[in-house]
Coordinates of C-alpha atoms and ligand atoms in Angstrom, one line a residue:
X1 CA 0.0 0.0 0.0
X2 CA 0.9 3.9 -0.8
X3 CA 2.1 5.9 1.8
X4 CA 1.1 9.3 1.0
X5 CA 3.7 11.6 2.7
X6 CA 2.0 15.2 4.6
X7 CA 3.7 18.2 4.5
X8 CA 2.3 20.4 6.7
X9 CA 2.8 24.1 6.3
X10 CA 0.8 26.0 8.8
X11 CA 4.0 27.4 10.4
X12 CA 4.4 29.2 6.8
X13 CA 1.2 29.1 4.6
X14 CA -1.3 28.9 7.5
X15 CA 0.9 32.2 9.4
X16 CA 0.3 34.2 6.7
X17 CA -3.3 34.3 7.3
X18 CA -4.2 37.6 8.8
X19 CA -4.2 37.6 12.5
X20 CA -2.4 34.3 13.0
X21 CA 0.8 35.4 13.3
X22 CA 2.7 33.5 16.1
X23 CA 6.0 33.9 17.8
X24 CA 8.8 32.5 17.9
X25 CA 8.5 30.2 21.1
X26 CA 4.4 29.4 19.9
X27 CA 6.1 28.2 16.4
X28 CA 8.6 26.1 18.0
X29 CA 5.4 24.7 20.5
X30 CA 3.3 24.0 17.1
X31 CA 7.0 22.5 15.5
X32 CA 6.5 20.1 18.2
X33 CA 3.0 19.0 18.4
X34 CA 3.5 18.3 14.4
X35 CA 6.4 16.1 15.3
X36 CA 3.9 13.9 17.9
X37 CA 1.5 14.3 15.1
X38 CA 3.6 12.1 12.8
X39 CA 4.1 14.6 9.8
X40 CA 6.8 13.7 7.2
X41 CA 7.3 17.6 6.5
X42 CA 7.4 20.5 8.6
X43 CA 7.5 23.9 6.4
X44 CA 9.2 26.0 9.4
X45 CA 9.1 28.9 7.4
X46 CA 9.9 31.6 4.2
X47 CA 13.9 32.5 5.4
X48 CA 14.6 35.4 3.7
X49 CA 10.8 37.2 4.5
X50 CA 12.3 38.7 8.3
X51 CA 14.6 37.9 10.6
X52 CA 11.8 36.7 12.7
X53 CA 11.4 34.0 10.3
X54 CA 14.8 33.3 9.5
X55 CA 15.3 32.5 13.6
X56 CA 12.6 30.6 14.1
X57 CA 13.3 28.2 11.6
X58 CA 16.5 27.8 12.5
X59 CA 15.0 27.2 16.3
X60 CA 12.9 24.7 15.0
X61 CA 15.8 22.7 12.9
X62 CA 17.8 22.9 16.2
X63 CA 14.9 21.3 18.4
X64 CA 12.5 19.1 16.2
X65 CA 14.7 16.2 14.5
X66 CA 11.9 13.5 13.4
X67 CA 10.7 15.2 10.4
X68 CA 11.8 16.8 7.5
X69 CA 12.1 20.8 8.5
X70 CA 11.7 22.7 4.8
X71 CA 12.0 26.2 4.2
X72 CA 10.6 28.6 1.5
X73 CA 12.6 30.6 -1.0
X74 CA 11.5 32.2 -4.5
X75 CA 13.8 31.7 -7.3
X76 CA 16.7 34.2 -5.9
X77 CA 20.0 33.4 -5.0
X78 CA 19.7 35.7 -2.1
X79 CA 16.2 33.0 -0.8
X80 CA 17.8 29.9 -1.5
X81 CA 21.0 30.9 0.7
X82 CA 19.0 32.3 3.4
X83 CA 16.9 28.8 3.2
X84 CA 20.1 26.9 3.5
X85 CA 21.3 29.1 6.4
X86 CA 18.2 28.9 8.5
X87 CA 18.3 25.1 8.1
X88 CA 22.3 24.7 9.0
X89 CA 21.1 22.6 12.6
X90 CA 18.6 20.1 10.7
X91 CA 19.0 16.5 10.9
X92 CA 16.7 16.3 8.3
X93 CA 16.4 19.6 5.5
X94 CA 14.6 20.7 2.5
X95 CA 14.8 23.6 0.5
X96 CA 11.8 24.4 -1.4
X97 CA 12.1 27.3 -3.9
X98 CA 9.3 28.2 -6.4
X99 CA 8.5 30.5 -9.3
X100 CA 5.2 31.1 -11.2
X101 CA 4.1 29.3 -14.0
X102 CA 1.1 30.5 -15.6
X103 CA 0.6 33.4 -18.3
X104 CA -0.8 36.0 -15.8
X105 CA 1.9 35.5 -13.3
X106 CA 4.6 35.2 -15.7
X107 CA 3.4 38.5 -17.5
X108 CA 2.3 40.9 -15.3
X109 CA 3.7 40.0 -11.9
X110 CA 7.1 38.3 -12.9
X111 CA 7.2 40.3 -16.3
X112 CA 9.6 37.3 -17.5
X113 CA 9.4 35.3 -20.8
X114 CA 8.4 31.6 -20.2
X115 CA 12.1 30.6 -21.2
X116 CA 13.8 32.8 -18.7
X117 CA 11.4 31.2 -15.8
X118 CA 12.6 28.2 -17.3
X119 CA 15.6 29.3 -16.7
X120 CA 15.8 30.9 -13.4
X121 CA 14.0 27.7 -12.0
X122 CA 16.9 25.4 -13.0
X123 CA 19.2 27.6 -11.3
X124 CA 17.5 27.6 -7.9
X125 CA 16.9 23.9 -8.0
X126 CA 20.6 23.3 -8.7
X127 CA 21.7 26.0 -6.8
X128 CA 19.5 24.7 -3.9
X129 CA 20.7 20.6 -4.7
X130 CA 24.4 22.4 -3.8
X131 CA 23.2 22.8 0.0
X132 CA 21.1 19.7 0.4
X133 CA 19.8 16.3 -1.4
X134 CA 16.3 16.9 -0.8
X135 CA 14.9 19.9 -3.4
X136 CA 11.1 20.4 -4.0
X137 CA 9.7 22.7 -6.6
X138 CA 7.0 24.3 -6.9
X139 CA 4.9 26.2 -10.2
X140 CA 3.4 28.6 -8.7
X141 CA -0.4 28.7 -9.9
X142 CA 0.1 25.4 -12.0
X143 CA -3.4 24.7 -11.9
X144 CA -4.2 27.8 -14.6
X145 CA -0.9 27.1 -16.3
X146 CA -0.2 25.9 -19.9
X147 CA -0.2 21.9 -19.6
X148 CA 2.8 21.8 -22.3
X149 CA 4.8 24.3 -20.5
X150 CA 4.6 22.3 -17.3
X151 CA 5.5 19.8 -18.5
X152 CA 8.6 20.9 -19.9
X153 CA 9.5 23.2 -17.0
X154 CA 9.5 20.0 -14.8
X155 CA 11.4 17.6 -17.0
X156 CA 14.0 20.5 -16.6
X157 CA 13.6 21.1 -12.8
X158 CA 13.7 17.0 -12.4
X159 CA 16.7 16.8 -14.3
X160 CA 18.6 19.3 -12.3
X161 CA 17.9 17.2 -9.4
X162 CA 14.5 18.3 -7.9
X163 CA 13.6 15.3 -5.8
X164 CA 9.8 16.5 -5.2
X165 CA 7.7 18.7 -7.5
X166 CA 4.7 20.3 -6.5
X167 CA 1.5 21.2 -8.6
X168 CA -0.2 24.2 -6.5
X169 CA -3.4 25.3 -7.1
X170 CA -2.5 29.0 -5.8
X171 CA -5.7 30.5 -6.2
X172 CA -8.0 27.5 -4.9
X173 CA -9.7 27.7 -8.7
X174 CA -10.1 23.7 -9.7
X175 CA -12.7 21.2 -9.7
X176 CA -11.7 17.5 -8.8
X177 CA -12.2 16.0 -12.0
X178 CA -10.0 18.8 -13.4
X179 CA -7.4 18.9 -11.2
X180 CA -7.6 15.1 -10.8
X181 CA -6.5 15.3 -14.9
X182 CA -4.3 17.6 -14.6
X183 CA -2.1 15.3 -11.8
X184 CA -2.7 12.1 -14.3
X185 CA -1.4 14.1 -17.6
X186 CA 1.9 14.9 -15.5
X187 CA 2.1 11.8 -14.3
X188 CA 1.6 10.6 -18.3
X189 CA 4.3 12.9 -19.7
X190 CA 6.8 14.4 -17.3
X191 CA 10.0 12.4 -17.9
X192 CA 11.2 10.7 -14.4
X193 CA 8.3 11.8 -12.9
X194 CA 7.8 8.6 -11.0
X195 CA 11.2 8.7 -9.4
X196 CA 10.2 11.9 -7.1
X197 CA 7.8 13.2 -5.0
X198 CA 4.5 14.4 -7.0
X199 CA 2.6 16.8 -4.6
X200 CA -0.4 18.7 -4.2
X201 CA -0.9 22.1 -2.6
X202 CA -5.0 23.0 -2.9
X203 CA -6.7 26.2 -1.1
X204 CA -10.1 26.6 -0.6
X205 CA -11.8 29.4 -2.5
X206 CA -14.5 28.0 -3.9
X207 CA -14.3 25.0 -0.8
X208 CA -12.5 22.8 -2.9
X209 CA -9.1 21.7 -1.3
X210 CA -9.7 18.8 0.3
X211 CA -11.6 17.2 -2.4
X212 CA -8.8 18.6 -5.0
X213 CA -6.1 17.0 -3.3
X214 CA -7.6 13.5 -2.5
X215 CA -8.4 13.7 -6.4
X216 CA -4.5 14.5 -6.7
X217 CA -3.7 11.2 -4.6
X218 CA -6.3 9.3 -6.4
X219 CA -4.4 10.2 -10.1
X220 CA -0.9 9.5 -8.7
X221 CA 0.0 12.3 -6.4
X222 CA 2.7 11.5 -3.2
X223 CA 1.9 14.1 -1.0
X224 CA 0.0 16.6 0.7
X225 CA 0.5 19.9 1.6
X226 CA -2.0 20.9 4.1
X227 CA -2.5 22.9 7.5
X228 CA -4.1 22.6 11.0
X229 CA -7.4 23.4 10.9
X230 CA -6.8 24.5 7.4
X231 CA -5.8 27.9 8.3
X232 CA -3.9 29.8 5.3
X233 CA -4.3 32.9 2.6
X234 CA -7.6 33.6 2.3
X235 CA -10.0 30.9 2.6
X236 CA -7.2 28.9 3.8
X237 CA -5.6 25.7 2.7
X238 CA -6.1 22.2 2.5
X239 CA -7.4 21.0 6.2
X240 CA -4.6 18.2 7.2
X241 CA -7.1 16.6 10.1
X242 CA -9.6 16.0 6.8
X243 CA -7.2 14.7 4.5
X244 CA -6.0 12.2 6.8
X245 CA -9.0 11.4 8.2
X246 CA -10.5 10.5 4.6
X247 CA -7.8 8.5 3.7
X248 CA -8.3 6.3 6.5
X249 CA -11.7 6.0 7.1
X250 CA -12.4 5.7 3.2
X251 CA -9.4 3.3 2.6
X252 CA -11.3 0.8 0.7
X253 CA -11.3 3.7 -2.2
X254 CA -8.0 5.2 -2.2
X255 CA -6.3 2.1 -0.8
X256 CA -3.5 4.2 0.4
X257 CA -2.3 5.2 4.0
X258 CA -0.4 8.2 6.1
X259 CA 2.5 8.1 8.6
X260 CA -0.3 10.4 11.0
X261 CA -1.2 9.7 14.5
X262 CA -4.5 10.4 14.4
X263 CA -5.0 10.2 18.1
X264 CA -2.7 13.4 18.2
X265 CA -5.3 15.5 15.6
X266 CA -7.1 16.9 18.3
X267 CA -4.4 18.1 20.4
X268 CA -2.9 19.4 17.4
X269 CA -6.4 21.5 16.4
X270 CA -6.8 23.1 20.2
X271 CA -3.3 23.9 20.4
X272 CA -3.0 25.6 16.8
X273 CA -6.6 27.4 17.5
X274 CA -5.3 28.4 21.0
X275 CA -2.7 30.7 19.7
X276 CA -3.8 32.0 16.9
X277 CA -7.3 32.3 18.6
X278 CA -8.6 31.4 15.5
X279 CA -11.8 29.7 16.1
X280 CA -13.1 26.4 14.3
X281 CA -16.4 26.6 13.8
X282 CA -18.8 24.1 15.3
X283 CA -19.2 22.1 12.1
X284 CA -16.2 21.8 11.0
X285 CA -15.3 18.3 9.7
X286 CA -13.4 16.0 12.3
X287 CA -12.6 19.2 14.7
X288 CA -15.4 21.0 14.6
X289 CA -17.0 20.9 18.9
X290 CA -20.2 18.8 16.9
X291 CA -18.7 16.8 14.9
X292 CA -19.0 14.3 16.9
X293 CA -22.4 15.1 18.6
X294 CA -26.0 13.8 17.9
X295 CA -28.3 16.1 18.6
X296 CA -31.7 14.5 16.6
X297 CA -33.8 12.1 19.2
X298 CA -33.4 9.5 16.2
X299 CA -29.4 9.6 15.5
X300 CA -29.0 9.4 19.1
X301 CA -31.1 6.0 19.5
X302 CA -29.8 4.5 17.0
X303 CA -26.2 5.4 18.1
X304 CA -26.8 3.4 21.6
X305 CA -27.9 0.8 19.6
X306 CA -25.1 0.5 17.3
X307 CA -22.4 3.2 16.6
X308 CA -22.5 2.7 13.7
X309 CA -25.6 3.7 12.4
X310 CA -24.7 7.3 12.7
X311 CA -20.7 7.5 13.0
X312 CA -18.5 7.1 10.4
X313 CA -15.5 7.4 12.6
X314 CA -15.0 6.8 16.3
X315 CA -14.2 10.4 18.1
X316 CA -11.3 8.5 20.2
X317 CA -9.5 7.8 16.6
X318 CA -8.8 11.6 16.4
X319 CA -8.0 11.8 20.3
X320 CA -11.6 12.8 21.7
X321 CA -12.6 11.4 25.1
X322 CA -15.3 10.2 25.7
X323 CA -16.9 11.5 28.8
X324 CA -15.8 15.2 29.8
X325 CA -14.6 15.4 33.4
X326 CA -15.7 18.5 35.3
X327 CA -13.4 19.7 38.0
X328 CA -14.0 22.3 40.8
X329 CA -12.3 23.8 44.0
X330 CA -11.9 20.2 45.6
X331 CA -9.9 19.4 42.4
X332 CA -6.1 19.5 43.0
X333 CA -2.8 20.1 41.2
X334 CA -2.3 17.0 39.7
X335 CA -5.9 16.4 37.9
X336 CA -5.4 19.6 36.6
X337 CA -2.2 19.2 34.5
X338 CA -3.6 16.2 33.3
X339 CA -6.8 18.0 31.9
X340 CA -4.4 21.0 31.0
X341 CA -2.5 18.1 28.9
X342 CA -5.8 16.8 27.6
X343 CA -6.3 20.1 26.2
X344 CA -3.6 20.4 24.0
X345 CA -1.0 22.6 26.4
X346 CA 2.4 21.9 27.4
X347 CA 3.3 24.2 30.0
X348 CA 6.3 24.6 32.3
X349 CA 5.8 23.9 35.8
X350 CA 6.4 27.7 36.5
X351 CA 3.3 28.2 33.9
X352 CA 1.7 25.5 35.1
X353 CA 1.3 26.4 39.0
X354 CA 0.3 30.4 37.6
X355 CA -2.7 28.9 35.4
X356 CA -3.5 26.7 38.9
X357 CA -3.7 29.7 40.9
X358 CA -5.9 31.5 38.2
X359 CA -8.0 28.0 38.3
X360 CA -8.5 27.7 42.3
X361 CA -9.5 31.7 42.1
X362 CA -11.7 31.3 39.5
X363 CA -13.1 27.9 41.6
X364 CA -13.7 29.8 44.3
X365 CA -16.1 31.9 42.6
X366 CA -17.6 29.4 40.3
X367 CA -19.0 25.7 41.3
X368 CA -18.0 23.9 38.0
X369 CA -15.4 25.0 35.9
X370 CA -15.5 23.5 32.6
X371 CA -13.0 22.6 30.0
X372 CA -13.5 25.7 27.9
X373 CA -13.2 27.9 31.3
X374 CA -9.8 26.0 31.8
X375 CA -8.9 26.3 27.9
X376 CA -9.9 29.9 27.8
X377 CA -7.5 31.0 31.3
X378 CA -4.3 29.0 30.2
X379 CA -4.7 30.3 26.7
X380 CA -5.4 33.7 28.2
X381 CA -2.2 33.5 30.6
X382 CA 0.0 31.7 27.9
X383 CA 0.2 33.1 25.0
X384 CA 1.6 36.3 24.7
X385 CA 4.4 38.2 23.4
X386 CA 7.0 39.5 25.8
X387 CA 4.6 42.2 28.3
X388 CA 6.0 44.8 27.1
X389 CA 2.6 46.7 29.3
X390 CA 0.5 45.1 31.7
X391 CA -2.8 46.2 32.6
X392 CA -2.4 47.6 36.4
X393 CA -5.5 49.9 36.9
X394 CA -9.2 50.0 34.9
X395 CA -11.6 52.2 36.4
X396 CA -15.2 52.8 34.1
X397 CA -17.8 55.4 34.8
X398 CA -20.6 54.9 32.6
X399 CA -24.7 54.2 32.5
X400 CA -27.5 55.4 30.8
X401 CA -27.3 59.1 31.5
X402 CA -23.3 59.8 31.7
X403 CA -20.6 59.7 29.1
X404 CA -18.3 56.6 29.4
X405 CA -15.6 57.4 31.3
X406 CA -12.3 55.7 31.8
X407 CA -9.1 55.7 33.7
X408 CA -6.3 53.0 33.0
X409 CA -3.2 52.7 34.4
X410 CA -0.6 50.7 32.4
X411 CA 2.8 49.5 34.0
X412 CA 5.9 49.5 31.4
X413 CA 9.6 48.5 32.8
X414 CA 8.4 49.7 36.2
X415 CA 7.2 52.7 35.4
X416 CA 3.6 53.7 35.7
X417 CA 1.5 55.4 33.1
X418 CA -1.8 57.1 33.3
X419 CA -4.4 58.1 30.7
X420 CA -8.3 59.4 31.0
X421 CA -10.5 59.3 28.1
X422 CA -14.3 59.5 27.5
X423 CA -15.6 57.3 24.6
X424 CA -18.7 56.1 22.8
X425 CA -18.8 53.9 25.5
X426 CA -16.9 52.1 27.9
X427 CA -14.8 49.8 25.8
X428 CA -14.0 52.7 23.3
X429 CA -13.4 54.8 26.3
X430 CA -10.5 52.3 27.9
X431 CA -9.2 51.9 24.3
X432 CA -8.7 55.8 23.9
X433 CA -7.2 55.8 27.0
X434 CA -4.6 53.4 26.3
X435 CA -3.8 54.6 22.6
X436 CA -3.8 58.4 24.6
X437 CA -1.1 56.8 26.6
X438 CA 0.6 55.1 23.8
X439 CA 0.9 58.3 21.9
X440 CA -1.1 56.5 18.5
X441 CA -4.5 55.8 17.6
X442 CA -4.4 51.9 17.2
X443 CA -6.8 50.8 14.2
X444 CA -8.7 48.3 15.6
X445 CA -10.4 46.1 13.4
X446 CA -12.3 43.4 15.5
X447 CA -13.6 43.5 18.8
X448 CA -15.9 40.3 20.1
X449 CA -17.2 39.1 23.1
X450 CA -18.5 35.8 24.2
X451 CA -19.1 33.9 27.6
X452 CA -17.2 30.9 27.5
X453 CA -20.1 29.2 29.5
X454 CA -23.6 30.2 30.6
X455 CA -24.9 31.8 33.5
X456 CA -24.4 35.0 35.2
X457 CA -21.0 34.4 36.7
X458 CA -19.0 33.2 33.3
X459 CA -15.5 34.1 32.5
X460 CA -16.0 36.8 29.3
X461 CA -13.6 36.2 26.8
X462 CA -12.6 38.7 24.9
X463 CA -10.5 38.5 21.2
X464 CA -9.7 41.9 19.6
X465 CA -7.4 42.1 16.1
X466 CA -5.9 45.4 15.2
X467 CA -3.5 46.4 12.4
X468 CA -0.7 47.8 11.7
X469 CA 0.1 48.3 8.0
X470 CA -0.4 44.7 6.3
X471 CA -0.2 42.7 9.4
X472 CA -3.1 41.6 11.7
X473 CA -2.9 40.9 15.7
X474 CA -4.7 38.9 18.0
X475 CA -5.2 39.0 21.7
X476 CA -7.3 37.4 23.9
X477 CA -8.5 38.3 27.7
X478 CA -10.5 36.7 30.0
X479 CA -11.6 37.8 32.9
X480 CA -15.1 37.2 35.1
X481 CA -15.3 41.6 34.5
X482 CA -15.7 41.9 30.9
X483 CA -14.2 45.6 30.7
X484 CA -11.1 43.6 32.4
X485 CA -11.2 41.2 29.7
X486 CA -11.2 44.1 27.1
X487 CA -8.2 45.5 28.5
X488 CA -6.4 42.8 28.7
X489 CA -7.0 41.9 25.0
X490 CA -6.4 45.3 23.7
X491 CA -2.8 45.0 25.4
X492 CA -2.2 41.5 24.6
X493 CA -2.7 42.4 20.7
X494 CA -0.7 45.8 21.3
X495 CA 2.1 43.7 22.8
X496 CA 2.3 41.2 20.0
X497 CA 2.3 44.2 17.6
X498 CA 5.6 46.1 19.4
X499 CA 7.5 43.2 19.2
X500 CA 6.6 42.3 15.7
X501 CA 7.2 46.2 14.4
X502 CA 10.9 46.1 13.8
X503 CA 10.5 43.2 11.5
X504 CA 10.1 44.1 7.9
X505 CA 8.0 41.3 6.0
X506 CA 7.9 40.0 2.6
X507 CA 4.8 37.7 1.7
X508 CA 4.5 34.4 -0.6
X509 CA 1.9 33.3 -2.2
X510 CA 2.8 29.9 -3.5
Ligands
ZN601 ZN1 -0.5 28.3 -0.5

């Protein structure tokens, strides 16, 4: 049987999507969870797009030694050197390089001729093959690219040593049948094509990208590129927890097989969602918080009476337990890490007695704390950037017949800074007060608010995003006062933006 190889890129593709960028110790946290998950391919990164980039790949080659760690670079000498430098401490390395393909790249964005892409693609690979044995290739936007001309751009980029090629469809444009075709017509005419790597690299525009890429394996294809949760550009890419999941349940048809531990997906989905604080929405194949619930009188029947009848897959299989186990103030230390673990976090024991203390508070004042209580105050506490300000002092004045007043006090290095602002109400009015003590108007471009359980006395979780030029932030508070929870979230995304701002960023789109 095939063993279809994943290449996972949400440390590169899936960062790019706006607000879930991730630092360098979160990337080296994911690096890790991948490595438990059992991928073959861990794309670490795009080298030469920051500094930022360029370390944290070179963290992750020094720390996660199981899989292959790969790193992006266009066409350029300049990429392909910064690829190879960032991946000096891997046991295992790949350089993937790429360069468009089709007529509207290759005109108006590349403004090259098809022969010099040609070309300059044969000098990355070989330049790249000069640093390491294990080269893939991409053609950038294959899918809407001239069959012929693929073909001979890969008999070329094969010959100079390319040991995977990939077919991407960039802009998430194909149908399966199509893009099925397309793999098989390759497979048909590429000379040595059988001796490397053939994989697939879908996104979802039009919803397509898991179905594209199981229509890729199904016509030949060796691997899948694909993310957690399928974050990515736009409508993201190719979910990994749904490619997997369909290979195995549906082996009969595609009579192939992965090197995944699914047990692990799970873990994996919590703890990408966790720091990004990218949600997954409650139907979302295999991770979604219903896949695996029956709600209809009916299913549920005939689910005691045989599993079967209603479940394609068994929840455990992708590292779901079964019963939920509710802890409260009686509950101690130990119980805790193990549900903190369950979760999907690996924290320190310094980290892990702070989030205890923030538990047996927030025990104190609520009877049951539940698993998304316990998710939402580690996740909360976690994940950071460097505190660059804290939240010391939030004082609100507001109600039906006076203006929103606020006073905040923010600590920095020690020091101690105050701002008063009045607002539209009290939320705007803390925010003005921070970005008055700041010295910039932030542009905030989300702001949402949700109780992580019912009743009266649930933590409020708040998530804000804000910009700054093309980048997107995230934080998160929680608090059981939501105007805390505001604060905290504003400063949390503030934070991550100040440590991100002397990092000039170059994007990919392969
Ligand atoms: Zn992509």
């Amino acid at each position: 049987m095939r063993t279809i190889k994943i290449f996972d890129t949400t440390l590169r593709d899936g960062e790019q999507s706006p607000g879930c960028s991730m630092n360098q110790e979160e990337k080296l946290e994911v690096a890790l969870q991948l490595e438990k998950l059992g991928v073959d391919v861990i794309e670490a990164g795009f080298a030469i797009s920051s500094k930022g980039d360029f370390d944290s790949i070179s963290n992750i080659a020094a720390h996660v030694k199981k899989p292959i760690i790969c790193s992006l670079s266009r066409a350029l000498k300049e990429d392909i050197e910064a690829s190879a430098g960032a991946l000096a401490k891997a046991k295992n390395k790949r350089i993937h390089t790429f360069i468009a393909t089709s007529p509207i790249h290759m005109e108006y964005k590349l403004k090259m001729t098809p022969e010099k892409v040609i070309e300059r693609a044969v000098m990355a690979v070989t330049l790249a093959k000069s640093f390491v044995e294990d080269v893939e290739f991409s053609a950038e936007d294959a899918a809407r690219s001239d069959r012929e001309f693929l073909v001979r751009i890969l008999n070329e980029v094969i010959k100079a040593g390319a040991t995977t090629v990939n077919i991407p469809d960039t802009v998430g444009y194909q149908t399966p049948d199509q893009f099925g075709d397309l793999i098989k017509y390759l497979m048909e005419n590429v000379n040595g094509i059988h001796k490397v790597d053939v994989s697939v690299h879908c996104h979802d525009d039009l919803g397509m990208a898991t179905a594209n890429s199981l229509a890729g394996v199904l016509n030949g294809a060796t691997q899948i590129e694909c993310t957690i949760n399928g974050i990515g550009e736009r409508a993201g890419n190719t979910a990994l927890e749904e490619v997997v999941m369909a290979i195995k349940t549906r082996q009969d048809l595609f009579n192939c097989k992965t090197n995944i531990v699914t047990q692990e997906i799970m873990k994996s989905s919590r703890l990408v969602s966790n720091i990004t604080g990218s949600m997954v929405q409650a139907n979302k194949a295999v991770v979604g918080a219903n896949a695996f619930a029956h709600e209809s009188g009916i299913h549920q029947d005939g689910v005691l009476k045989q599993r079967r009848t209603y479940e394609i897959m068994d929840a455990e299989m992708v590292g779901l337990k079964a019963a939920e186990l509710v802890l409260g103030k009686h509950s101690g230390r130990h119980a805790f890490g193990n549900k903190i673990k369950e979760l999907g976090f690996e924290l320190s024991t310094e980290e892990l007695n702070k989030a205890f203390e923030r538990f047996k508070a927030l025990a104190d004042q609520k009877k049951e704390v539940s698993d998304k209580d316990i998710a939402s105050i580690v996740a909360d506490q976690v994940y950071h950037a460097p505190e660059i300000f804290q939240v010391h002092y939030v004082q609100v004045t507001a109600g039906n017949t006076t203006r929103p007043t606020a006073c905040v006090q923010l600590i920095r290095d020690e020091e101690t800074l105050e701002g008063t602002a009045t607002g539209a109400g009290p939320v705007d009015a803390i925010y003005k007060a921070i970005d008055f003590i700041l010295g910039e108007a932030i542009d905030l471009v989300d702001f949402s608010i949700h109780s992580v359980t019912g009743g009266t006395d649930a933590l409020g979780e708040v998530t804000v995003r804000i910009r700054d030029k093309d980048r997107v932030f995230m934080g998160r508070g929680s608090d059981l006062d939501v105007l805390t929870a505001a604060s905290k979230a504003y400063i949390a995304a503030i934070n991550k933006m100040l440590s991100f701002r002397d990092v000039q960023t170059i994007k990919a789109n392969v």
